[in-house]
PDB file of C-alpha atoms and ligand atoms in Angstrom:
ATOM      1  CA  UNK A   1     -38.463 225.260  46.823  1.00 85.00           C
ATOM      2  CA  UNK A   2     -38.553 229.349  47.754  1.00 90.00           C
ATOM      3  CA  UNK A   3     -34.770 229.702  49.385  1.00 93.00           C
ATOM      4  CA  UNK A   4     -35.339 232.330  52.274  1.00 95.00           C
ATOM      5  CA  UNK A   5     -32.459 235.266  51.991  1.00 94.00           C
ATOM      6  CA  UNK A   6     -30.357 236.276  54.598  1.00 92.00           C
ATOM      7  CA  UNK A   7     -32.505 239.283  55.683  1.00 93.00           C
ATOM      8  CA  UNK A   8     -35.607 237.744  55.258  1.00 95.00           C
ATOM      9  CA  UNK A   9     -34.957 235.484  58.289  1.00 95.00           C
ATOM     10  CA  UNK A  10     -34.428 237.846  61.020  1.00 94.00           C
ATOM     11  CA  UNK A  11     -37.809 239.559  59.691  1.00 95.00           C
ATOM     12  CA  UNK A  12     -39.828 236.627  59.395  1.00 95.00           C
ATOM     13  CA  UNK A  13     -38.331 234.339  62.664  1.00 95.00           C
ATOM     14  CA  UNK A  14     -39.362 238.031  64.593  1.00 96.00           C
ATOM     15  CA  UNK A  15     -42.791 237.187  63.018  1.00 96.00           C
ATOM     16  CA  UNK A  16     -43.292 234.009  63.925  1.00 97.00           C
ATOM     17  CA  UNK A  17     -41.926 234.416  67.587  1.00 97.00           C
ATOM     18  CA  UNK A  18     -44.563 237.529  67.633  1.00 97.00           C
ATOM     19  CA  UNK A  19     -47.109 235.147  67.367  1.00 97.00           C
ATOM     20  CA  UNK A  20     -46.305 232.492  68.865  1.00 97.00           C
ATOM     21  CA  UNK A  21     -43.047 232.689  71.271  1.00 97.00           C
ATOM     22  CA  UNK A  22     -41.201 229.994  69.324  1.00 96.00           C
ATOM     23  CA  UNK A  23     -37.791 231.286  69.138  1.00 95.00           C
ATOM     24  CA  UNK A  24     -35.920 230.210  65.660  1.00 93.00           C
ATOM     25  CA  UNK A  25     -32.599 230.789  65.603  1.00 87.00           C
ATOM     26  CA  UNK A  26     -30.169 232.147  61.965  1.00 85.00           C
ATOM     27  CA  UNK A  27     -28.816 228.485  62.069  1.00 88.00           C
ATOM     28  CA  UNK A  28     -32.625 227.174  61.299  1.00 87.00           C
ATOM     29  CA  UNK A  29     -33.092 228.545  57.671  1.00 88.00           C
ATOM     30  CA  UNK A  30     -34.121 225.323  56.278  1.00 92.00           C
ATOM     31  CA  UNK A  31     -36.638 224.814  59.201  1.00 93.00           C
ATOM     32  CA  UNK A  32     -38.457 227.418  57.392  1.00 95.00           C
ATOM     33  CA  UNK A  33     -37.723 226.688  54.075  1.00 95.00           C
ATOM     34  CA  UNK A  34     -39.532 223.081  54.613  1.00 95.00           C
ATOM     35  CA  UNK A  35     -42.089 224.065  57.071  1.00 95.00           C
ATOM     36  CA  UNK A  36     -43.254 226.899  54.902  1.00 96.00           C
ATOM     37  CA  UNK A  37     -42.180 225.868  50.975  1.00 94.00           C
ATOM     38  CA  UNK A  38     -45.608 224.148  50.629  1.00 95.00           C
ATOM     39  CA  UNK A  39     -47.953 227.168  51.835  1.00 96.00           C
ATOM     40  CA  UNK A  40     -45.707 229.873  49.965  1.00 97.00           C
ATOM     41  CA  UNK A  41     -46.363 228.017  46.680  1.00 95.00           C
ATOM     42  CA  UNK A  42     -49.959 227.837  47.484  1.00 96.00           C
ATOM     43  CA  UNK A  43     -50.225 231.148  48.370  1.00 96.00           C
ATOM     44  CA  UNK A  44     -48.231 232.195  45.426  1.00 96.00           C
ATOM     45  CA  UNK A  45     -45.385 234.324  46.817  1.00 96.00           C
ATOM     46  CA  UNK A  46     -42.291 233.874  45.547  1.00 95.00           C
ATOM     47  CA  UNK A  47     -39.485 235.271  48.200  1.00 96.00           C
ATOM     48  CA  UNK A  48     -40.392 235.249  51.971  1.00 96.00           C
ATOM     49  CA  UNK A  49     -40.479 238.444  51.882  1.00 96.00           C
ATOM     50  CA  UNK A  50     -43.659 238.503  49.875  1.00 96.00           C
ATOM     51  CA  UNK A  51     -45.399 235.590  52.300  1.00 97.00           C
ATOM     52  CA  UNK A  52     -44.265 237.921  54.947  1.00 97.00           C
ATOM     53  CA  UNK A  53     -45.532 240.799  53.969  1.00 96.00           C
ATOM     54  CA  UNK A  54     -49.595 239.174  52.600  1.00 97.00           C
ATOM     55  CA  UNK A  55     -49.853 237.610  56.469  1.00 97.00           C
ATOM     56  CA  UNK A  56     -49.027 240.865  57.902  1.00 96.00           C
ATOM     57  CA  UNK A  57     -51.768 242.500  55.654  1.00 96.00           C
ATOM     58  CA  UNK A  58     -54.319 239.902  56.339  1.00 95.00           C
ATOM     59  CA  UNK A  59     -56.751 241.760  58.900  1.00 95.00           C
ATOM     60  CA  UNK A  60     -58.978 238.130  59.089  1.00 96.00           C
ATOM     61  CA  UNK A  61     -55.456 236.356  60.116  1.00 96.00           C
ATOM     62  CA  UNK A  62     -56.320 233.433  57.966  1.00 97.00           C
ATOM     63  CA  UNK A  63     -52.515 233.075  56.949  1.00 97.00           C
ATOM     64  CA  UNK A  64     -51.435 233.612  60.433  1.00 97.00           C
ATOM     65  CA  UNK A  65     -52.976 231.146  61.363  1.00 97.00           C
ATOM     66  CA  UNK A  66     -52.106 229.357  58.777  1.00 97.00           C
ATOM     67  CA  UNK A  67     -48.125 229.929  59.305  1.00 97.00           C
ATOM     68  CA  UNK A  68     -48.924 229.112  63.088  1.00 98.00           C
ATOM     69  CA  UNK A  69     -50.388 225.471  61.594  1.00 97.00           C
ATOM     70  CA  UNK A  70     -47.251 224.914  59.572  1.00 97.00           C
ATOM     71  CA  UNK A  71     -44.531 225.846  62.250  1.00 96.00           C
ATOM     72  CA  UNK A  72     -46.352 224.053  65.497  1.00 96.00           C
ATOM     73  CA  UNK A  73     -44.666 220.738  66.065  1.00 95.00           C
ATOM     74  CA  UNK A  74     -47.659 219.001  67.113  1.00 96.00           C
ATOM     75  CA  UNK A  75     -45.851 215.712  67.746  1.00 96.00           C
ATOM     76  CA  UNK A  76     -47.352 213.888  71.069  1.00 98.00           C
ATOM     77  CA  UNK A  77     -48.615 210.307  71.559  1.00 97.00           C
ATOM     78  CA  UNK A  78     -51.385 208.684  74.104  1.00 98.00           C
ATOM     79  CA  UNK A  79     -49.990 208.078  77.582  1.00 98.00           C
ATOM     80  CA  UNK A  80     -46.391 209.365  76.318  1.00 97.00           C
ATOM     81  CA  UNK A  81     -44.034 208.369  79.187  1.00 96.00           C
ATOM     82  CA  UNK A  82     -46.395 206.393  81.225  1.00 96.00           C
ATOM     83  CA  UNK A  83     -45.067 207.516  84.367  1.00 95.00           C
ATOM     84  CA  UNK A  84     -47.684 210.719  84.366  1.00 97.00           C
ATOM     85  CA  UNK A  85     -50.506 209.121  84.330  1.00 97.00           C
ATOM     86  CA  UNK A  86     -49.565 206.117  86.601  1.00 96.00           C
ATOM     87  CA  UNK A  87     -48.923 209.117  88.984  1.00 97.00           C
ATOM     88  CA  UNK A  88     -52.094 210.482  88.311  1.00 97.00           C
ATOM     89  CA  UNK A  89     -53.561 207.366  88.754  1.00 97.00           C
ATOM     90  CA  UNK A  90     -51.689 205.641  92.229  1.00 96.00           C
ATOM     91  CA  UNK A  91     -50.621 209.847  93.861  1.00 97.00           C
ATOM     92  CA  UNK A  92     -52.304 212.837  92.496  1.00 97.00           C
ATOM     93  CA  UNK A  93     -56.082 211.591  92.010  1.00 97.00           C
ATOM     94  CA  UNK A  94     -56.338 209.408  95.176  1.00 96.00           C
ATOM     95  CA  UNK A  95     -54.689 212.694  97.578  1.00 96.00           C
ATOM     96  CA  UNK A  96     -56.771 215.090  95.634  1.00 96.00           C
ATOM     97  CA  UNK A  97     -60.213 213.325  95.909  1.00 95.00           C
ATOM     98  CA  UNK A  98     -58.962 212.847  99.899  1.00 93.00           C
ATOM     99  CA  UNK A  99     -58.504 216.275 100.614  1.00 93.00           C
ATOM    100  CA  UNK A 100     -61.087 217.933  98.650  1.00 89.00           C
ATOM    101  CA  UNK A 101     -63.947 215.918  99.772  1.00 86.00           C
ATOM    102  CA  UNK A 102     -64.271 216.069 103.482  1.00 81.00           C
ATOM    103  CA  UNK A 103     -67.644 218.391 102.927  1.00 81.00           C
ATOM    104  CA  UNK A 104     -68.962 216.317  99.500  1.00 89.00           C
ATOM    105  CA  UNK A 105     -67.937 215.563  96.329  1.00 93.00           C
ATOM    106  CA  UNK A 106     -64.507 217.070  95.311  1.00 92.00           C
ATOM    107  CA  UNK A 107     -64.602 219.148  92.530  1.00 93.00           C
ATOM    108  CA  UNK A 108     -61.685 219.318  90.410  1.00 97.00           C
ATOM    109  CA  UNK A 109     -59.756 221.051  87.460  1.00 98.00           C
ATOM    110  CA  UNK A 110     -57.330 219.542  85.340  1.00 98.00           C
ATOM    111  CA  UNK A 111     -55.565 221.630  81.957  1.00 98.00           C
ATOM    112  CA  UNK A 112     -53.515 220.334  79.334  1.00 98.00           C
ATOM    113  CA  UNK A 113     -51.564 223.446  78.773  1.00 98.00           C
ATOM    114  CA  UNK A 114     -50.269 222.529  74.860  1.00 98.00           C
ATOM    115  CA  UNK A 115     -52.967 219.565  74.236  1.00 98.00           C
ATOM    116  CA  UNK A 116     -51.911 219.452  70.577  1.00 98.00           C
ATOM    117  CA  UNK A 117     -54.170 216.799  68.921  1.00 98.00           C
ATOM    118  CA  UNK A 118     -55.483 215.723  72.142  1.00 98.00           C
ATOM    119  CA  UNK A 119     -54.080 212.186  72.951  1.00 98.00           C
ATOM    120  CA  UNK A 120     -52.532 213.711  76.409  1.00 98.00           C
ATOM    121  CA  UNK A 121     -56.370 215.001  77.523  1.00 98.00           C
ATOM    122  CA  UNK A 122     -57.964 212.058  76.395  1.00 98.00           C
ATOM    123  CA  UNK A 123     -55.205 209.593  78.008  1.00 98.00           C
ATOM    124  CA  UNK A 124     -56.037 211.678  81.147  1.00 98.00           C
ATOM    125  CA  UNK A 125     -59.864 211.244  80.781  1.00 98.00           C
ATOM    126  CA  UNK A 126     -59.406 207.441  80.273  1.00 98.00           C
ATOM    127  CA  UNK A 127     -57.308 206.992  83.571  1.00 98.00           C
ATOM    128  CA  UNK A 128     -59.549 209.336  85.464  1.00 97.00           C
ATOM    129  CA  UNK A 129     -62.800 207.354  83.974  1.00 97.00           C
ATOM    130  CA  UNK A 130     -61.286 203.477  85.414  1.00 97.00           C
ATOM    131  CA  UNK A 131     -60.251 205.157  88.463  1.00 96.00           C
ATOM    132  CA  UNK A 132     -64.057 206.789  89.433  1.00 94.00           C
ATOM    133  CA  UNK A 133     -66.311 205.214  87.202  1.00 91.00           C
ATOM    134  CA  UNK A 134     -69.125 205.463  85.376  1.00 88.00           C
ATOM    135  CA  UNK A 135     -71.148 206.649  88.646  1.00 87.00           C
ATOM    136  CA  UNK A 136     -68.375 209.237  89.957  1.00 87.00           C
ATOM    137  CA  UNK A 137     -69.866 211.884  92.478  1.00 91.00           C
ATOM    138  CA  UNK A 138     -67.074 214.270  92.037  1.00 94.00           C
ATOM    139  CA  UNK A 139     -66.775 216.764  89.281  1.00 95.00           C
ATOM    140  CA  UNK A 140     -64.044 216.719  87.178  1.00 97.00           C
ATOM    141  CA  UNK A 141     -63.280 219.662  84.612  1.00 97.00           C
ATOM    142  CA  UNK A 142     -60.966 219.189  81.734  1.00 98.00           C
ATOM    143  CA  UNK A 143     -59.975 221.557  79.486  1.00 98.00           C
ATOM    144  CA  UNK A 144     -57.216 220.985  76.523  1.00 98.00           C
ATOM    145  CA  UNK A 145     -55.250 224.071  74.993  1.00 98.00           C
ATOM    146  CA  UNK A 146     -53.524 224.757  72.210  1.00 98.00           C
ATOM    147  CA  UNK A 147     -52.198 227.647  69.697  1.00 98.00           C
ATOM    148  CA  UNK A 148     -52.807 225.673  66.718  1.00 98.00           C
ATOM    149  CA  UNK A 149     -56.512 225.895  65.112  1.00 98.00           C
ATOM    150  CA  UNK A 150     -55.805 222.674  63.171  1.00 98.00           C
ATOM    151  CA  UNK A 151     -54.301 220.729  66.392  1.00 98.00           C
ATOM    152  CA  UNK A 152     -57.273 222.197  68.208  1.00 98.00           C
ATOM    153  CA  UNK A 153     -60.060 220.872  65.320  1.00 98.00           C
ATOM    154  CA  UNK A 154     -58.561 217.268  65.621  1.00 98.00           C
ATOM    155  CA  UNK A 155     -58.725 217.023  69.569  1.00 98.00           C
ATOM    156  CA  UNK A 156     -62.443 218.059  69.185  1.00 98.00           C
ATOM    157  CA  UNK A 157     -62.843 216.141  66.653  1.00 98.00           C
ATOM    158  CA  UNK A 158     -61.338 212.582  68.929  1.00 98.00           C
ATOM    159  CA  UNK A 159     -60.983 211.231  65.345  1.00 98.00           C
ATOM    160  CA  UNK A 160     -56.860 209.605  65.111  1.00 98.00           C
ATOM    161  CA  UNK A 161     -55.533 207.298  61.993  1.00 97.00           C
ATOM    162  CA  UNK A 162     -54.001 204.463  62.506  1.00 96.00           C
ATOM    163  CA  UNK A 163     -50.716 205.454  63.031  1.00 96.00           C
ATOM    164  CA  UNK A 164     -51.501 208.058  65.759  1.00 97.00           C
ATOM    165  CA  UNK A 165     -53.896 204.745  67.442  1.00 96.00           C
ATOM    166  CA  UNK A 166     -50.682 202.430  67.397  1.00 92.00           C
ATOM    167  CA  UNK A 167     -49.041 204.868  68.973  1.00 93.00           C
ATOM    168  CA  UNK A 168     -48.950 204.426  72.790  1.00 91.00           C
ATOM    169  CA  UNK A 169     -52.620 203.268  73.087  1.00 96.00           C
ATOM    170  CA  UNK A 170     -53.187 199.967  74.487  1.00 96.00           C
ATOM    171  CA  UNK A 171     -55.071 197.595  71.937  1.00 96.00           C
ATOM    172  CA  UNK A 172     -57.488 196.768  75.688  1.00 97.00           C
ATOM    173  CA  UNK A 173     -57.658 200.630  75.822  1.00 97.00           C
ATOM    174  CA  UNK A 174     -58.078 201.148  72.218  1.00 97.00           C
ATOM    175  CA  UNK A 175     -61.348 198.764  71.779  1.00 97.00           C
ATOM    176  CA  UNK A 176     -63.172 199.545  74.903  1.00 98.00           C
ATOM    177  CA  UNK A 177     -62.904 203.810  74.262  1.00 98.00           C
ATOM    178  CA  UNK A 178     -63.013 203.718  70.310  1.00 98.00           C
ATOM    179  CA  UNK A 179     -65.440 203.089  67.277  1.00 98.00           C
ATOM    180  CA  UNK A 180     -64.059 202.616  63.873  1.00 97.00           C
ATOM    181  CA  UNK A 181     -64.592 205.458  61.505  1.00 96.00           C
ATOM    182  CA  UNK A 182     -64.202 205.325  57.886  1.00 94.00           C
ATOM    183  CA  UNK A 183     -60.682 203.816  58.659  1.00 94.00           C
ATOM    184  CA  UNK A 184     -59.734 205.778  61.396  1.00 97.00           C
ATOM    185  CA  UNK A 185     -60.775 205.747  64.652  1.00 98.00           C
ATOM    186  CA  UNK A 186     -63.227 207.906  67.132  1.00 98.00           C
ATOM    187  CA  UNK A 187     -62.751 208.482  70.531  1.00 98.00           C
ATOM    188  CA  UNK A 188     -66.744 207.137  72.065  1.00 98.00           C
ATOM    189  CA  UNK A 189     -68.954 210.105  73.625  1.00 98.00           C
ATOM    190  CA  UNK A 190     -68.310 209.199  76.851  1.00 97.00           C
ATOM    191  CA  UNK A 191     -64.563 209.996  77.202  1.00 98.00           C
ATOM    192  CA  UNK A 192     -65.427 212.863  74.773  1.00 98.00           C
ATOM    193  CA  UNK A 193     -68.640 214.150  77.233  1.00 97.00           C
ATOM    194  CA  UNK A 194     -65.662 214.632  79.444  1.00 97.00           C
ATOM    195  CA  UNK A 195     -63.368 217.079  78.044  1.00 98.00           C
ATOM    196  CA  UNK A 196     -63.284 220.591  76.237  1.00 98.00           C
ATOM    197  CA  UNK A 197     -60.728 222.056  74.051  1.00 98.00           C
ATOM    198  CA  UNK A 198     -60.159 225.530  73.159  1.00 98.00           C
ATOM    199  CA  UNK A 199     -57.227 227.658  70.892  1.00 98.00           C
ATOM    200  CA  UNK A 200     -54.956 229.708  73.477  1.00 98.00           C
ATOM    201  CA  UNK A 201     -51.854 231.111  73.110  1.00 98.00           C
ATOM    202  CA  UNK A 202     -49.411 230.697  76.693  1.00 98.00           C
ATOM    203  CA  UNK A 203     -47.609 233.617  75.400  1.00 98.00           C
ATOM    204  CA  UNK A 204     -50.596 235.872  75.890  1.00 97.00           C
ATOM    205  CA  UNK A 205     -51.924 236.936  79.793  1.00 97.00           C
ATOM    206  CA  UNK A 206     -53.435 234.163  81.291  1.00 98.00           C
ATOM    207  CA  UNK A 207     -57.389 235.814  81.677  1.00 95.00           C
ATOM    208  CA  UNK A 208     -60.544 234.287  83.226  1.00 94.00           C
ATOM    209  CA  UNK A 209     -58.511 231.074  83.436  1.00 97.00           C
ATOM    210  CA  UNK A 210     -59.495 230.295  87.365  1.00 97.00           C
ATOM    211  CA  UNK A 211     -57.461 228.236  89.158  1.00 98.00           C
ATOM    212  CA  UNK A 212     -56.550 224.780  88.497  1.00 98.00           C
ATOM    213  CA  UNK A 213     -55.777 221.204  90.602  1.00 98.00           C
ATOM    214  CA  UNK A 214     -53.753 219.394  88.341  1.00 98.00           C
ATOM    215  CA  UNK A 215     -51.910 220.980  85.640  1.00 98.00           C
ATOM    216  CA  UNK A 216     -49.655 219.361  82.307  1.00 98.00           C
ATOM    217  CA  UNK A 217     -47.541 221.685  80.420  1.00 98.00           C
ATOM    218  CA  UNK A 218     -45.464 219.208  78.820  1.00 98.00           C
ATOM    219  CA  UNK A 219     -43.231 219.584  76.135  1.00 98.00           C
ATOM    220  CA  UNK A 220     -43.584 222.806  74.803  1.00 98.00           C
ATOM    221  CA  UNK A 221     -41.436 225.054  76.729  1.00 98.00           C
ATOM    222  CA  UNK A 222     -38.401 223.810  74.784  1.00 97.00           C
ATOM    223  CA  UNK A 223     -39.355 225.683  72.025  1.00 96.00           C
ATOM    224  CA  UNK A 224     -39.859 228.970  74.277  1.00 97.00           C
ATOM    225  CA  UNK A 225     -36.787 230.945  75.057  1.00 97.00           C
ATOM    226  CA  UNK A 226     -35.657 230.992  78.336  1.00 97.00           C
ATOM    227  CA  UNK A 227     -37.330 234.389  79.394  1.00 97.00           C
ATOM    228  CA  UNK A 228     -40.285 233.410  78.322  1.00 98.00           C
ATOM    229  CA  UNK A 229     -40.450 229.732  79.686  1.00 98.00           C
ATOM    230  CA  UNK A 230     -39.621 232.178  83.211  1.00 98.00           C
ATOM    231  CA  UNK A 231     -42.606 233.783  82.336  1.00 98.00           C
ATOM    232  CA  UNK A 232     -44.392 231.281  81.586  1.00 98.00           C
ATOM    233  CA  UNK A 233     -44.413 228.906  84.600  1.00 98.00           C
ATOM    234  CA  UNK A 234     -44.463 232.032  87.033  1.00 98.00           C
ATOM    235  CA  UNK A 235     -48.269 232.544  85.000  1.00 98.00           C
ATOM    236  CA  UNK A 236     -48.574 228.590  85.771  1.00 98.00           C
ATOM    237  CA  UNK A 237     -47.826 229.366  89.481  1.00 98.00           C
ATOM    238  CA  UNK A 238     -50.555 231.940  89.567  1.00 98.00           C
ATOM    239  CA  UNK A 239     -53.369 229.374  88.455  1.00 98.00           C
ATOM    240  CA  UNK A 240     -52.393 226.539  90.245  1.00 98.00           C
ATOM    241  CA  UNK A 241     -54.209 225.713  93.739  1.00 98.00           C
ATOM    242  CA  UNK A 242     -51.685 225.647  96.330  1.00 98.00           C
ATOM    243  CA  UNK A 243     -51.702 222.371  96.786  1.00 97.00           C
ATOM    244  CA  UNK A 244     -51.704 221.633  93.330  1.00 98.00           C
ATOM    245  CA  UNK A 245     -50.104 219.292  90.683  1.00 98.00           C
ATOM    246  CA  UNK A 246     -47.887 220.339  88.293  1.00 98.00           C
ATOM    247  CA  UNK A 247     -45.928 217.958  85.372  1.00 98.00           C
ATOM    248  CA  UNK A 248     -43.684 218.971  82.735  1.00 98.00           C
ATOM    249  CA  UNK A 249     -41.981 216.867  79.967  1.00 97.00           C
ATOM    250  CA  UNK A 250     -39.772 213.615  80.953  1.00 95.00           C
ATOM    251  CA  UNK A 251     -36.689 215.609  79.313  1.00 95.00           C
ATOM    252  CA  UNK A 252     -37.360 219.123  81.043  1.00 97.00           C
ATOM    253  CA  UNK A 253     -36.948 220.873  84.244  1.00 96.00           C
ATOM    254  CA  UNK A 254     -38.138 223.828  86.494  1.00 97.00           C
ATOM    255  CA  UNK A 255     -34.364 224.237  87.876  1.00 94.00           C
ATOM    256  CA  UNK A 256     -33.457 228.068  87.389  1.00 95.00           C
ATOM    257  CA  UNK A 257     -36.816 229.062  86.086  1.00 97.00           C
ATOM    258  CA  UNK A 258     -39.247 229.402  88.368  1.00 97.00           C
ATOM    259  CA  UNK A 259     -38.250 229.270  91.982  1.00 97.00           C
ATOM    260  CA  UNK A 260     -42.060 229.126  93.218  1.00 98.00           C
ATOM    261  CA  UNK A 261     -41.786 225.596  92.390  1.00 98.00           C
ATOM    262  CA  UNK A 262     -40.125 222.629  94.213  1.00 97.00           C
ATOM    263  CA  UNK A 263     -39.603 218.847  92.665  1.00 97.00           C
ATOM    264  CA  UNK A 264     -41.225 216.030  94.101  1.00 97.00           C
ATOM    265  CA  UNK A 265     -40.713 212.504  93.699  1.00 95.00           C
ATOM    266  CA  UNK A 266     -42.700 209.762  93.820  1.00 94.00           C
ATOM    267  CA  UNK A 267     -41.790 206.247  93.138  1.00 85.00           C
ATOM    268  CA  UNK A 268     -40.118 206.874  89.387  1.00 83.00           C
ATOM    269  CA  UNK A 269     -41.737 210.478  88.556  1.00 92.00           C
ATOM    270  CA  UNK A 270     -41.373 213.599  89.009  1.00 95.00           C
ATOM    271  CA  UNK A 271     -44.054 216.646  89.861  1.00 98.00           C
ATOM    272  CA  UNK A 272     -44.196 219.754  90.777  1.00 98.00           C
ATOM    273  CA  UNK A 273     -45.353 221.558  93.705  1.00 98.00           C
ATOM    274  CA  UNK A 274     -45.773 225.840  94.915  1.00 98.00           C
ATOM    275  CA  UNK A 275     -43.175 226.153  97.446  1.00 96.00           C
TER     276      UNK A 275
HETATM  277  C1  SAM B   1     -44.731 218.747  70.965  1.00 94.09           C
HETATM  278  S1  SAM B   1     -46.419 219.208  71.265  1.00 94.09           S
HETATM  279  C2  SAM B   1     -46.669 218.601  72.904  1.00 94.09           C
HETATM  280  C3  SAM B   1     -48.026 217.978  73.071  1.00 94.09           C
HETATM  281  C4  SAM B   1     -48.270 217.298  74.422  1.00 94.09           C
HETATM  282  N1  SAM B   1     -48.224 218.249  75.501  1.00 94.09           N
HETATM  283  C5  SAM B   1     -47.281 216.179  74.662  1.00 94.09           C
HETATM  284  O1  SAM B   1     -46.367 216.329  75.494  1.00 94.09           O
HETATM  285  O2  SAM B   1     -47.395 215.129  74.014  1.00 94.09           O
HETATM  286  C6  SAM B   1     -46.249 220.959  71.503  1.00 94.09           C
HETATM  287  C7  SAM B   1     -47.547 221.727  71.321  1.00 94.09           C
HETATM  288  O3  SAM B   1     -47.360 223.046  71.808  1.00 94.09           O
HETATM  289  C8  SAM B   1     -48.156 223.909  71.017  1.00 94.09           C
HETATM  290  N2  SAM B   1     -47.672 225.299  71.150  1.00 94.09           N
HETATM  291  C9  SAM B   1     -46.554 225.861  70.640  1.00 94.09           C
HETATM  292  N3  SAM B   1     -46.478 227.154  70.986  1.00 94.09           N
HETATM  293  C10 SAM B   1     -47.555 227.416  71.757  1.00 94.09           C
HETATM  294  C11 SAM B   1     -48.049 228.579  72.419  1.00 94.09           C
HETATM  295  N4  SAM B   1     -47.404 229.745  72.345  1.00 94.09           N
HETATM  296  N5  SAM B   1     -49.202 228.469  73.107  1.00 94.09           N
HETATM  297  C12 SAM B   1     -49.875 227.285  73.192  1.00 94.09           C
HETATM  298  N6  SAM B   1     -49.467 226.159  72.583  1.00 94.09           N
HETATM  299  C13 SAM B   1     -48.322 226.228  71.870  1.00 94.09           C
HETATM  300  C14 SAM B   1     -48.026 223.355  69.613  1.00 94.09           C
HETATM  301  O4  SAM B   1     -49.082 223.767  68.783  1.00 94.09           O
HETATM  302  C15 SAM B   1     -47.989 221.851  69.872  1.00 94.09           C
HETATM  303  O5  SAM B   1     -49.252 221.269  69.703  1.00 94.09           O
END
């Protein structure tokens, strides 16, 4: 495997941070030396320095993307920690739908801010499809981001392998929403009729995003520093409705980053709320 040199780390950890915020600190050579010893080979460089130097020069950004693949942790699960999406289910939806739909149906807008491979969207389409039903009057938006192109290509594709279906999906859940495919499983039309996904980086300005009810950004500030997680949830702030949702990961918290937003309990969970 391609060792990366002393001076090739601060050069190509600034890179990756440019485009993507994820801070990597000296202590993490090997974190690059694994993540990236595969695509350097294939690429044919042989010092960081070269790798470094044929992404910066790629105007079409295919390696950038590329690098952006191979450093994304993309690890996530379906209905990972439960509690979010019993509060969705017993709190958020039911007060929502109450207060929004006085004059008509409600119409609401949900984002999963770092949707990875999609299992967080889709566990929030299944709970929102038993809670309404096939007949629902309201309209529901949901839209899944991510940075990664390849984490982006699997949510749209709803297509998981075994390993990724025994992983937090009820076996009930798992046979009423699913069709086998080739050995893997696909996620049926009409939890995937529900959703959209798109590639967007949470570094970048938040444009033409429109305001949202319910939002998850959930396990991907840890890998921001703590600037830019500041940054970040005071963007979050800006597109949330003021009486909006907000939930973060199980093992993260708002405290002394963004003071716009107070924690709420609710039987076992925590959300967030604009002050
Ligand atoms: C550990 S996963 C979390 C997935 C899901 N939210 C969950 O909690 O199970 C983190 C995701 O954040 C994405 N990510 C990292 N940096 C990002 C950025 N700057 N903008 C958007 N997504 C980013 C990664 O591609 C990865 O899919």
């Amino acid at each position: 495997m391609v060792k990366i040199r002393p001076e090739e780390i601060k050069i190509f950890s600034n890179y990756i941070y440019s485009v993507t915020g994820i801070s990597i600190d000296a202590s993490k050579a090997y974190l690059l030396e694994t993540r990236f010893g595969k695509l350097l080979e294939q690429e044919g460089c042989s010092s960081f320095g070269d790798f470094y130097h044929k992404a910066k020069s790629d105007s079409r950004k295919i390696l950038e993307k590329r690098i952006i693949d191979a450093i994304t942790t993309n690890e996530t699960l379906f209905f990972r920690d439960n509690s979010p999406f019993d509060l969705l289910k017993h709190k958020i939806m039911p007060d929502l739908i109450d207060t929004r739909s006085g004059k008509g149906p409600a119409n609401l807008r949900i984002w999963s801010s770092a949707c990875s491979t999609g299992q967080e969207l889709y566990s929030i389409a299944i709970v929102i499809k038993e809670l309404l039903g096939n007949h629902c009057p309201h309209k529901i938006t949901l839209m899944g981001t991510d940075l990664s192109d390849a984490a982006v290509a699997q949510a749209s594709a709803g297509t998981y392998n075994k390993f990724e279906i025994e992983r937090g999906l009820p076996r009930e859940k798992l046979q009423r929403y699913f069709t086998p495919a080739g050995g893997n499983w696909k996620i049926k039309d009409e939890i995937r009729a529900m959703v959209t996904f798109r590639r967007m980086n949470l570094m970048q300005p938040f444009v033409g995003l429109g305001k949202f009810d319910i939002i998850f950004c959930r396990n991907v500030a840890i890998y921001f520093t703590l600037q830019d997680r500041k940054k970040l949830f005071d963007k979050i702030a800006d597109v949330l409705e003021p009486d909006g949702y907000l939930l973060i990961g199980s093992t993260e918290s708002l405290t002394g980053i963004c003071p716009r937003f107070v924690p709420k309990r609710h039987l076992r969970s925590v959300y967030y709320q604009l002050k």
